[in-house]
Coordinates of C-alpha atoms and ligand atoms in Angstrom, one line a residue:
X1349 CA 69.8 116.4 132.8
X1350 CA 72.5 118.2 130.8
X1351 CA 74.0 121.4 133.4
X1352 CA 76.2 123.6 132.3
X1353 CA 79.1 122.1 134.5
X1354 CA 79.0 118.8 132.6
X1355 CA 79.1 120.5 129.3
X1356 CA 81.9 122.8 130.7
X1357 CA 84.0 119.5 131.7
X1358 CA 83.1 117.4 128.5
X1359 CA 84.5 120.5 126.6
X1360 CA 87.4 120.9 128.8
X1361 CA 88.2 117.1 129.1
X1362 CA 87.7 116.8 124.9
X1363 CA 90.3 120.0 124.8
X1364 CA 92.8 118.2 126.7
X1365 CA 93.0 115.0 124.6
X1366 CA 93.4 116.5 121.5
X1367 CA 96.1 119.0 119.7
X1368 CA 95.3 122.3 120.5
X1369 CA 95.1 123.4 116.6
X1370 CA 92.7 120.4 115.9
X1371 CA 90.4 121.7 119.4
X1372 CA 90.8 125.6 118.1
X1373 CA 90.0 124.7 114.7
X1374 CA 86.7 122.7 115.0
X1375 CA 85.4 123.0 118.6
X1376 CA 84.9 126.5 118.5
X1377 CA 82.1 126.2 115.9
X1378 CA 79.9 124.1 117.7
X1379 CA 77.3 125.8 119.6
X1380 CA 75.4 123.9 122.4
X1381 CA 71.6 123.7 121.0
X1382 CA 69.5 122.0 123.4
X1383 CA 69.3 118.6 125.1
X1384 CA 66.0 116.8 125.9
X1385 CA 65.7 113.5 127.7
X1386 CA 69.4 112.6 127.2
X1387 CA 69.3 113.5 123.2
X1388 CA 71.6 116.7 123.1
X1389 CA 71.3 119.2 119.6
X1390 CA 74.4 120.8 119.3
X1391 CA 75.0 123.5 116.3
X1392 CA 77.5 123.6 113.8
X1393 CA 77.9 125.9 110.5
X1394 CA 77.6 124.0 107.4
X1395 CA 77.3 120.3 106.2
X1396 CA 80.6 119.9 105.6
X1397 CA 81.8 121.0 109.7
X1398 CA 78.6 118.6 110.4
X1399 CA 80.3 115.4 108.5
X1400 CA 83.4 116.0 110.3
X1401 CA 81.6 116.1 113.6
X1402 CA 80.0 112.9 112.6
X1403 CA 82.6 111.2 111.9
X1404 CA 85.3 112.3 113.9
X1405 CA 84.4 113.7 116.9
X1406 CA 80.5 112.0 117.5
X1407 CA 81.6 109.2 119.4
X1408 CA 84.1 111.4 121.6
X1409 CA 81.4 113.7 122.6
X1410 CA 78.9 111.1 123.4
X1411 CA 81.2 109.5 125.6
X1412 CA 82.7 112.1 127.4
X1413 CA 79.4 113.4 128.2
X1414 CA 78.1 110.4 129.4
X1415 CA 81.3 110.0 131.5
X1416 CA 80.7 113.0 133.0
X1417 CA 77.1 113.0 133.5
X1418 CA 76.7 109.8 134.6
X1419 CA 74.1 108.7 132.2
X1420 CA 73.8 108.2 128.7
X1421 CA 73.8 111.2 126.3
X1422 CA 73.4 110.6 122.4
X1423 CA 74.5 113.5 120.2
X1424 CA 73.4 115.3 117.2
X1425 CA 74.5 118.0 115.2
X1426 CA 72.1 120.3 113.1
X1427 CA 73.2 122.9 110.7
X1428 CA 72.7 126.7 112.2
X1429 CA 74.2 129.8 110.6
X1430 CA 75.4 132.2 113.3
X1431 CA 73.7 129.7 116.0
X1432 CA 73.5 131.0 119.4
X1433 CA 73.7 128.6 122.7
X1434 CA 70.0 127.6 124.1
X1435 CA 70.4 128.3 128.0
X1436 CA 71.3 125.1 129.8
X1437 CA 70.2 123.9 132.7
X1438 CA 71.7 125.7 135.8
X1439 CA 74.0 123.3 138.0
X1440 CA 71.3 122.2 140.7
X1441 CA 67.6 122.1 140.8
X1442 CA 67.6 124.5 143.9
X1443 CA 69.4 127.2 142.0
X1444 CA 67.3 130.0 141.3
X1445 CA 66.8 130.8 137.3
X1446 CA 67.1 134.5 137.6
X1447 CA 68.9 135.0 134.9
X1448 CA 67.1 134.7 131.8
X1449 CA 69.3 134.8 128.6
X1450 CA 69.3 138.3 127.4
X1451 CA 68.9 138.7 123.5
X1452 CA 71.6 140.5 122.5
X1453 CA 73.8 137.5 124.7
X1454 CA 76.7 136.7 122.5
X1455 CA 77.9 132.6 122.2
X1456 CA 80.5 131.9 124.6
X1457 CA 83.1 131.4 121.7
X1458 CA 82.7 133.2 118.7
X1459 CA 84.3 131.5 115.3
X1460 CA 87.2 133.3 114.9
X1461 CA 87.7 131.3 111.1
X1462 CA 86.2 133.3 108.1
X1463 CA 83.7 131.1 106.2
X1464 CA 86.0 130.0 103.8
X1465 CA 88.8 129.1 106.1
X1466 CA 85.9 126.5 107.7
X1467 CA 86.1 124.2 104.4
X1468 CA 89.4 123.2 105.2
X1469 CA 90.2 120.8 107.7
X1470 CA 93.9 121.7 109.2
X1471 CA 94.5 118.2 110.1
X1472 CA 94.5 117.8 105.8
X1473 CA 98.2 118.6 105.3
X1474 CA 101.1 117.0 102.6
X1475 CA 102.9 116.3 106.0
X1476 CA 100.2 114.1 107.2
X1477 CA 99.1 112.1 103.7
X1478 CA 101.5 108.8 103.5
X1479 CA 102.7 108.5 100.2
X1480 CA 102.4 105.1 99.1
X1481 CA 102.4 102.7 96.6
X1482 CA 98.7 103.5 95.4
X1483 CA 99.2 107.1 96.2
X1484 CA 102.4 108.4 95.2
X1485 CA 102.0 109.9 91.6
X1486 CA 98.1 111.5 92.6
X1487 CA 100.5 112.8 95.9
X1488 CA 103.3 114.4 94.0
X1489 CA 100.9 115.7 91.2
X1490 CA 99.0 117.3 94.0
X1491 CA 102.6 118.8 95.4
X1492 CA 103.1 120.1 92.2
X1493 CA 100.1 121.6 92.1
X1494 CA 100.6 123.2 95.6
X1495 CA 103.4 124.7 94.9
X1496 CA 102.4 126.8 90.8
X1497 CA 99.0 126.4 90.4
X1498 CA 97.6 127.3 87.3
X1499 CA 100.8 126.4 85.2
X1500 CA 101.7 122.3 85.3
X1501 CA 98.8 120.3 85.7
X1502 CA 95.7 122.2 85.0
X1503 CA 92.9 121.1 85.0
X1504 CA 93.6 118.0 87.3
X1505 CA 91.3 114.9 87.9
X1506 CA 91.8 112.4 91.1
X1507 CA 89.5 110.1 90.8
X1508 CA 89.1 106.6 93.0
X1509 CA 86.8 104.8 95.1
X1510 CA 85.7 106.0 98.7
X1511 CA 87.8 106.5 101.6
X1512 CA 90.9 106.5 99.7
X1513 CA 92.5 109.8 100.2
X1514 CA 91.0 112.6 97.5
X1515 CA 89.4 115.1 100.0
X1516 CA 92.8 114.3 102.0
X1517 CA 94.6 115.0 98.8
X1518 CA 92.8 118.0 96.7
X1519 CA 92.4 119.9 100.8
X1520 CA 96.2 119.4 100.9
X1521 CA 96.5 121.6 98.1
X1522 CA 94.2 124.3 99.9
X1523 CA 96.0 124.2 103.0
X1524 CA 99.4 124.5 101.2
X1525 CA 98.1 127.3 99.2
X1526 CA 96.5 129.3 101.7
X1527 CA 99.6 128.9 104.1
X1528 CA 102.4 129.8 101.5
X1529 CA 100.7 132.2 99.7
X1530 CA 98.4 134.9 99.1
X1531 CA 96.1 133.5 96.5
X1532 CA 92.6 133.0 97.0
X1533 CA 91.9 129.2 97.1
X1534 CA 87.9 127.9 97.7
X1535 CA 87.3 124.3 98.1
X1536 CA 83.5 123.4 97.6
X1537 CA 81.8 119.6 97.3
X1538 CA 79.5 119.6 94.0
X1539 CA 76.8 119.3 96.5
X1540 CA 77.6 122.6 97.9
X1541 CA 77.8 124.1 95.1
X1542 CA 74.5 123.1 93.6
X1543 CA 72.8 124.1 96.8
X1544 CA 74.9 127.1 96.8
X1545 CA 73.6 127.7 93.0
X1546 CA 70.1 126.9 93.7
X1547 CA 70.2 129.3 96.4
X1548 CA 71.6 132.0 94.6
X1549 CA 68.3 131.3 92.1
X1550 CA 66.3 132.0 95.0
X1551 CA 67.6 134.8 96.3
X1552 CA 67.6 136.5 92.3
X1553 CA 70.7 136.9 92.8
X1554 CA 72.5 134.3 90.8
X1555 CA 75.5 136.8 90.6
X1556 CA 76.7 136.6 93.6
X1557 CA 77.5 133.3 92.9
X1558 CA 79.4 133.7 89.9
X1559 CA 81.3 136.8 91.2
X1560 CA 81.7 134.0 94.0
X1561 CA 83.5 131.4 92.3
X1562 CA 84.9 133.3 89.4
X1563 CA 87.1 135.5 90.9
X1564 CA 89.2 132.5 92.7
X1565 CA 92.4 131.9 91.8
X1566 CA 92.3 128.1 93.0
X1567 CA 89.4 126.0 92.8
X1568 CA 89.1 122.6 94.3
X1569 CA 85.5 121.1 93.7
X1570 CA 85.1 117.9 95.1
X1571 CA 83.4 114.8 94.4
X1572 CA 81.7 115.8 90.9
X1573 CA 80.4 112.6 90.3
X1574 CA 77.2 114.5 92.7
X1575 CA 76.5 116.3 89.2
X1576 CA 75.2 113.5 87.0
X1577 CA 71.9 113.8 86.0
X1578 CA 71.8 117.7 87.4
X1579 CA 72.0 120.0 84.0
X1580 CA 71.6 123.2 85.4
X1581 CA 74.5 122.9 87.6
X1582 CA 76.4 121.5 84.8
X1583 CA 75.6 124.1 82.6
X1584 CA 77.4 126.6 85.2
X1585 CA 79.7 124.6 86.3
X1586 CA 80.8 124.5 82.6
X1587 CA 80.6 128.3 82.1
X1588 CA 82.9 128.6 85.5
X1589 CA 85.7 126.4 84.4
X1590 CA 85.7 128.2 81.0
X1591 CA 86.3 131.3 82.9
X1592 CA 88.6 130.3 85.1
X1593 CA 90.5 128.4 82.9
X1594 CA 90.8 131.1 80.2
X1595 CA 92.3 133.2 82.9
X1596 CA 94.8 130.7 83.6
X1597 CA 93.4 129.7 87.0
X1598 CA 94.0 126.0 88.9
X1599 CA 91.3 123.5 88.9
X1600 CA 91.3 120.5 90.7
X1601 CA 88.5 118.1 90.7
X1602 CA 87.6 114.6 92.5
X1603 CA 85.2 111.9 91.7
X1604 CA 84.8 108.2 92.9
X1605 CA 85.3 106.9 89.2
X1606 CA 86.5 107.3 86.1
X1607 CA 85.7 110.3 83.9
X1608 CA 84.4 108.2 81.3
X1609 CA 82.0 105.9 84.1
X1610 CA 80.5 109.3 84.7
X1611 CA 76.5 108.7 83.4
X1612 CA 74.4 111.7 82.4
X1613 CA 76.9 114.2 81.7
X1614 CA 77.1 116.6 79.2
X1615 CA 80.0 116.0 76.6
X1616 CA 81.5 119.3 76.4
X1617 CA 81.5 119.0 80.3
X1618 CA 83.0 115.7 80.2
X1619 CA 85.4 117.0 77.9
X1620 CA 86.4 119.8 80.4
X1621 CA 87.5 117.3 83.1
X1622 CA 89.2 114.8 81.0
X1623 CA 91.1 117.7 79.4
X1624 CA 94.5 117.9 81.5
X1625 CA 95.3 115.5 84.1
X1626 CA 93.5 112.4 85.2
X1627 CA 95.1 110.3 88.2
X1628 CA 93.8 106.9 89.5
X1629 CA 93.9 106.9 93.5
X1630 CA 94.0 102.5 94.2
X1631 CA 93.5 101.3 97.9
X1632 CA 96.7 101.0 99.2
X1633 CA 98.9 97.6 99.4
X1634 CA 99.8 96.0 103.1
X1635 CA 102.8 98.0 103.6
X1636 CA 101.4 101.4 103.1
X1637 CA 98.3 100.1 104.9
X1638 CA 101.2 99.3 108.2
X1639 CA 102.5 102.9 107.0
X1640 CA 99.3 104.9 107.4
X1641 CA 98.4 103.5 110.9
X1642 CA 101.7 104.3 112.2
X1643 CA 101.7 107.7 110.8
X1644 CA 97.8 108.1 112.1
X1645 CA 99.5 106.7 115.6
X1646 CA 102.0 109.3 115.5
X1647 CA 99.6 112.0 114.8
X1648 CA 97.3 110.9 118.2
X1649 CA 99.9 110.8 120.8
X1650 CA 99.2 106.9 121.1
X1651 CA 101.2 103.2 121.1
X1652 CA 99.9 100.4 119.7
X1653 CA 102.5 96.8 119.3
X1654 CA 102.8 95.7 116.2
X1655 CA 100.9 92.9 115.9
X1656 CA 98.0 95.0 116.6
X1657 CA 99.0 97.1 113.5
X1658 CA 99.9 94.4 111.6
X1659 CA 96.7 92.7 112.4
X1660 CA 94.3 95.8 111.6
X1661 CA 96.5 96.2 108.1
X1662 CA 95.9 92.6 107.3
X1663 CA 91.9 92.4 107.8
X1664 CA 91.3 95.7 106.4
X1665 CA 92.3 95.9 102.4
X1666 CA 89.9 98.3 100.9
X1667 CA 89.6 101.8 102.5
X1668 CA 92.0 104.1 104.5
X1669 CA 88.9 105.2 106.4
X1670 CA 87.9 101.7 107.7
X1671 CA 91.9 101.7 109.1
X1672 CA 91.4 104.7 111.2
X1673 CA 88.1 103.9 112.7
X1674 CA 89.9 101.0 113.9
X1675 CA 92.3 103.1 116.1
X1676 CA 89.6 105.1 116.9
X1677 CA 87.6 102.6 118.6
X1678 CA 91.0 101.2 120.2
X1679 CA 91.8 104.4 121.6
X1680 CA 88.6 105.5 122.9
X1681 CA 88.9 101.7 124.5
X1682 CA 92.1 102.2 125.8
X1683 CA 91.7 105.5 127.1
X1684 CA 88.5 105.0 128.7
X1685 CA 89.0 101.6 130.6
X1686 CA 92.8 102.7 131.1
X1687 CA 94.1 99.2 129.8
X1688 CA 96.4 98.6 127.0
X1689 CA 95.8 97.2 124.0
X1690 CA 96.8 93.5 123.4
X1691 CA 96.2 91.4 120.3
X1692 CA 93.6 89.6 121.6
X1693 CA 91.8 92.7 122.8
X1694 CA 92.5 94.3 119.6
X1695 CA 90.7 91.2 118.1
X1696 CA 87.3 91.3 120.4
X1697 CA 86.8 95.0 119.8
X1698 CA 87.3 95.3 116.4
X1699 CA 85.0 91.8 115.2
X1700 CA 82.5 94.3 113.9
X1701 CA 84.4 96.7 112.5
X1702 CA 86.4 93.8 110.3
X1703 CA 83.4 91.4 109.6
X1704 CA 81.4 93.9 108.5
X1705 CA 84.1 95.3 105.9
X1706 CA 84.7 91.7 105.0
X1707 CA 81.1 90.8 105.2
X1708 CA 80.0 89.1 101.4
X1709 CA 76.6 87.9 102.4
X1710 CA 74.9 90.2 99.8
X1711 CA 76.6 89.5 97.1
X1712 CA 75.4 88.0 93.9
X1713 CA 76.8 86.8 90.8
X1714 CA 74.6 89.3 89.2
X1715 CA 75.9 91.8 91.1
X1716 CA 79.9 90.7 90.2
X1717 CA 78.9 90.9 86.5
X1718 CA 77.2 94.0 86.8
X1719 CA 80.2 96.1 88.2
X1720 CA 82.7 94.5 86.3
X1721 CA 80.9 94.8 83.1
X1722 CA 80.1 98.5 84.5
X1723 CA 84.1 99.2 85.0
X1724 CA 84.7 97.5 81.6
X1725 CA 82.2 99.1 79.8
X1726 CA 80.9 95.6 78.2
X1727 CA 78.0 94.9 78.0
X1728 CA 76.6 91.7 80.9
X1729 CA 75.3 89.7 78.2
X1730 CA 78.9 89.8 76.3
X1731 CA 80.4 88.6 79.6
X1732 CA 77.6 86.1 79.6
X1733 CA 78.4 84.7 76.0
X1734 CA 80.8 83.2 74.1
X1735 CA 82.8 85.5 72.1
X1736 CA 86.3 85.4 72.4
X1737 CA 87.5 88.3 72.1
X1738 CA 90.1 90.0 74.3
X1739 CA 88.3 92.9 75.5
X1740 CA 85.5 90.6 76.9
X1741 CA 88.2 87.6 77.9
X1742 CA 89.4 89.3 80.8
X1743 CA 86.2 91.0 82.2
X1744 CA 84.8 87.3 81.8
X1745 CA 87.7 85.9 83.7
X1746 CA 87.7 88.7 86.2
X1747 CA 83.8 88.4 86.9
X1748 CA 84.3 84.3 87.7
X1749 CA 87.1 84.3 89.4
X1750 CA 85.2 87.1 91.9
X1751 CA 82.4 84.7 92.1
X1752 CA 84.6 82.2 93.5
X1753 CA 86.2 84.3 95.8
X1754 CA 83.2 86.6 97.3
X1755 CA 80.4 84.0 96.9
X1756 CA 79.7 80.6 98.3
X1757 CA 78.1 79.6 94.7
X1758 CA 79.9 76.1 92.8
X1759 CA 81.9 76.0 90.1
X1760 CA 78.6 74.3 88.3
X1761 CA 76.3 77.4 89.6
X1762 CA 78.5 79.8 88.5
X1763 CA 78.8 78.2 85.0
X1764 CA 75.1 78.3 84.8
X1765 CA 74.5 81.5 85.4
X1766 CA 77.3 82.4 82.8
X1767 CA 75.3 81.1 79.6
X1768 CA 75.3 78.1 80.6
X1769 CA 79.4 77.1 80.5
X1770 CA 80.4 73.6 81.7
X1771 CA 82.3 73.7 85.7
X1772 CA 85.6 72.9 83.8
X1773 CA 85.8 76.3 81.9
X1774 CA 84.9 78.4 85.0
X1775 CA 87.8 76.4 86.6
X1776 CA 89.7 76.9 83.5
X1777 CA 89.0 80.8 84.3
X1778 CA 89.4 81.2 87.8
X1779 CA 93.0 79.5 87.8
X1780 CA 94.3 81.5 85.0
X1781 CA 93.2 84.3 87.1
X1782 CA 94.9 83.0 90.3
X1783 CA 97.9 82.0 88.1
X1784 CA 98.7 85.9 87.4
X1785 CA 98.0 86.7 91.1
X1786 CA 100.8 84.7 92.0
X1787 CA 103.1 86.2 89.9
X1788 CA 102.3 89.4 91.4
X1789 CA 100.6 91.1 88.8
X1790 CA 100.5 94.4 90.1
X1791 CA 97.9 96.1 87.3
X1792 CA 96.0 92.8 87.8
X1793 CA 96.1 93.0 91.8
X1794 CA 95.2 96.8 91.9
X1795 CA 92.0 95.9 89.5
X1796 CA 90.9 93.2 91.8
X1797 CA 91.0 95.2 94.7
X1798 CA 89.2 97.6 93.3
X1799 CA 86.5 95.7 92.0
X1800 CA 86.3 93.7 95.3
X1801 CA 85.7 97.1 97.3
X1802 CA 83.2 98.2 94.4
X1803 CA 81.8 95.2 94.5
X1804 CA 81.6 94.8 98.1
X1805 CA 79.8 98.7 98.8
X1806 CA 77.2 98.2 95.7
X1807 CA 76.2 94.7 97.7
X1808 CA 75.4 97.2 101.4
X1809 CA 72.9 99.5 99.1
Ligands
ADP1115 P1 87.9 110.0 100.0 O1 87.7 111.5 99.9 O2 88.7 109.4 98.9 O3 86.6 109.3 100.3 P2 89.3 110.8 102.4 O4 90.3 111.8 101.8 O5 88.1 111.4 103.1 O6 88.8 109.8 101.3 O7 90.1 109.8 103.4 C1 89.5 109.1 104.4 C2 90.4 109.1 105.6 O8 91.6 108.4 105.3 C3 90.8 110.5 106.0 O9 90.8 110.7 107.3 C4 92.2 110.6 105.4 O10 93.0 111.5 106.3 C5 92.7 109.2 105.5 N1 93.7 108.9 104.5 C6 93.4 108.4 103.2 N2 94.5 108.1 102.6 C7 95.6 108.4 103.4 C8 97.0 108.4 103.3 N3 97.6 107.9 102.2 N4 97.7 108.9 104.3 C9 97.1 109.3 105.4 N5 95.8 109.4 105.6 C10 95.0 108.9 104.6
MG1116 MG1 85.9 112.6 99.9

């Protein structure tokens, strides 16, 4: 059973091993909910304080809980506007429950962050973004941004796959914003702001929203590539960035691909984010990878050699998120069995973390043609043919040489399943391929990357 000490001490012990800030800035809006048979509800305020939860600070709870308690706790968080702690169970069975919560009982920490304030994540800062080789323009555009929005680069698209740095990147410009100046700044996901919108349909009182998000003088949206298919919220989305931009206003938007991927979206829409700015965000190369996990060392307080680093840079190529969750699981180790970290320890806890990022068992030649012919904008069946013409070439080459690579099929299957082409051509292919690899070509080594990841997350759906 859950008592109020051991939530006290989990709180306490979680306070102490991380920056005060960080502690101030997301503990104090979680509010204890309720905890049955070892499953423990705990509140917080909206989806996006819930994600963070889940992915930064789940596994932290969970054990320190169950350290405490002595038994096994599992964790989850549920959304609650102004939540309110359930009572918890007193510190021993004998002690009497006189004291019934009274109504008007306030939480034991009250969010002291206005509601805007709790989109940003403080630990999303220039300071703490390494600017690397896939990074650096998107970083310094960002910067640029920061520092006279509204004037350089406006409207601004960062666009790249997950895990790569864009919430990192267009919160930056929030944080920057809020702390060197008096504008007012709102950062919103697309999803939020199609719930918020649908909402404010509910409630008759669509405008509240528009007074909302029109009188901003900064507005980050994030992840737009939630709208296609959704024309309502296109239709005021549209109407928003007319008014905004009229006036002069910054807008920043992310997506996970390019704006002309972007299915079911209206053209003058389409138009609107391609208008301005558009920056490619690529998965960093093995010296910014080394880079970021030193910095992210840095940041927690913590040690690790450098073969560990080196060996987490090397097995982990596509996302900066899969890096940290690698020191995250080596710290919790290291902290919690007090040992410290050698390679071969490093190696034995992170297996599943690694094989499952390099894992290729569902992937299908199908699938390689079907995202690169996606990326490319060709159709399959031209990557499938015969023509010769350079914009199909490469794709072709591309698409075989990733067969070789991520599946386990023969030079002969592959051929088949390419219209029927002889072994010899798909070698013919695949070393051409390999040949510009080796001579380092960077545009050619930041597209394989990319379509590996791509290719690699579409196969886990
Ligand atoms: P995206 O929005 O592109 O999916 P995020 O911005 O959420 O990715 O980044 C995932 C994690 O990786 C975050 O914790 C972020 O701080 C970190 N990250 C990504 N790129 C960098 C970088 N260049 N330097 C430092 N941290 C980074
Ligand atoms: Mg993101």
């Amino acid at each position: 059973m859950l008592t109020s000490d051991i939530w006290e001490s989990t709180i306490s012990q979680i306070k102490d091993s991380l920056p005060e800030s960080e502690f101030s800035s997301w503990f104090s809006r979680l509010v204890f909910g309720g905890e049955d048979n070892g499953k423990v509800t705990l509140y917080v305020p909206s989806a996006f304080v819930r994600d963070r939860f889940e992915s930064n600070y789940k596994e932290l709870i969970e054990n320190s809980l169950s350290e405490i308690g002595e038994q096994s706790f599992s964790v989850s968080f549920e959304i609650k506007k102004d939540a309110h702690p359930q009572q918890m169970a007193a510190k021993s069975e004998e002690t009497p429950k006189t004291e019934p919560s009274k109504p008007e009982a306030k939480p034991a920490k009250t969010p002291k962050a206005s509601a805007d304030d709790m989109m940003f994540n403080p630990a999303y800062t220039f300071e703490s973004f390494v600017a690397g080789d896939n990074s650096s323009f998107a970083y310094s555009a960002c910067l640029a941004i920061a520092k006279n929005p509204g004037s350089a680069y406006n409207p601004c698209l960062l666009y790249g796959g997950v895990g790569l740095g864009k919430t990192h990147l267009i919160q930056s410009i929030g944080n920057y914003i809020k702390k060197n100046t008096k504008l007012k700044v709102t950062y919103v996901t697309a999803e939020n702001f199609t719930n918020e919108y649908i909402q404010s349909l509910n409630d008759k009182n669509p405008q509240q929203f528009k007074n909302k998000y029109r009188k901003v003088n900064v507005l980050l949206i994030d992840d737009i590539h939630f709208l296609q298919k959704k024309e309502g919220i296109q239709n005021e989305l549209f109407n928003t960035f007319n008014d905004l931009y009229d006036t002069g206003r910054q807008i920043v938007f992310t997506c996970d691909r390019p704006v002309e991927e972007l299915k079911d979206i209206s053209d003058r829409l389409r138009s609107r984010f391609e208008r301005g700015l558009n920056i490619d965000l690529l998965p960093p190369n093995y010296e910014t990878r080394v880079a970021i996990l030193r910095k992210k060392c840095q940041e927690k307080g913590v040690e690790f050699s450098d073969e560990v680093i080196e060996y987490i840079a090397a097995n982990i190529s596509s996302n900066v998120r899969a890096l940290e969750s690698c020191l995250t699981k080596l710290i919790a180790y290291s902290e919690l069995l007090h040992k410290d970290i050698s390679l071969e320890t490093a190696k034995e806890q992170l297996k599943h973390i690694i094989s499952s990022n390099n894992d290729t068992s569902g992937i299908s030649i199908d699938l390689i043609i079907r995202v690169v012919s996606s990326y490319f904008n060709v159709s399959p069946f031209d990557i499938k043919g015969k023509n010769k013409n350079q914009s199909v070439v490469l794709p072709r080459q591309l698409a075989m040489y990733l067969c070789r690579k991520l599946t386990d099929f023969s030079t002969t299957e592959i051929g088949s399943e390419f219209g029927g082409k002889n072994h010899t051509t798909v070698m013919y292919n695949v070393q051409k391929m390999e040949a510009r690899l080796r001579s380092s070509e960077k545009e050619i080594n930041n597209l394989i990357e990319k379509l590996e990841t791509q290719i690699k997350l579409e196969s886990k759906k």
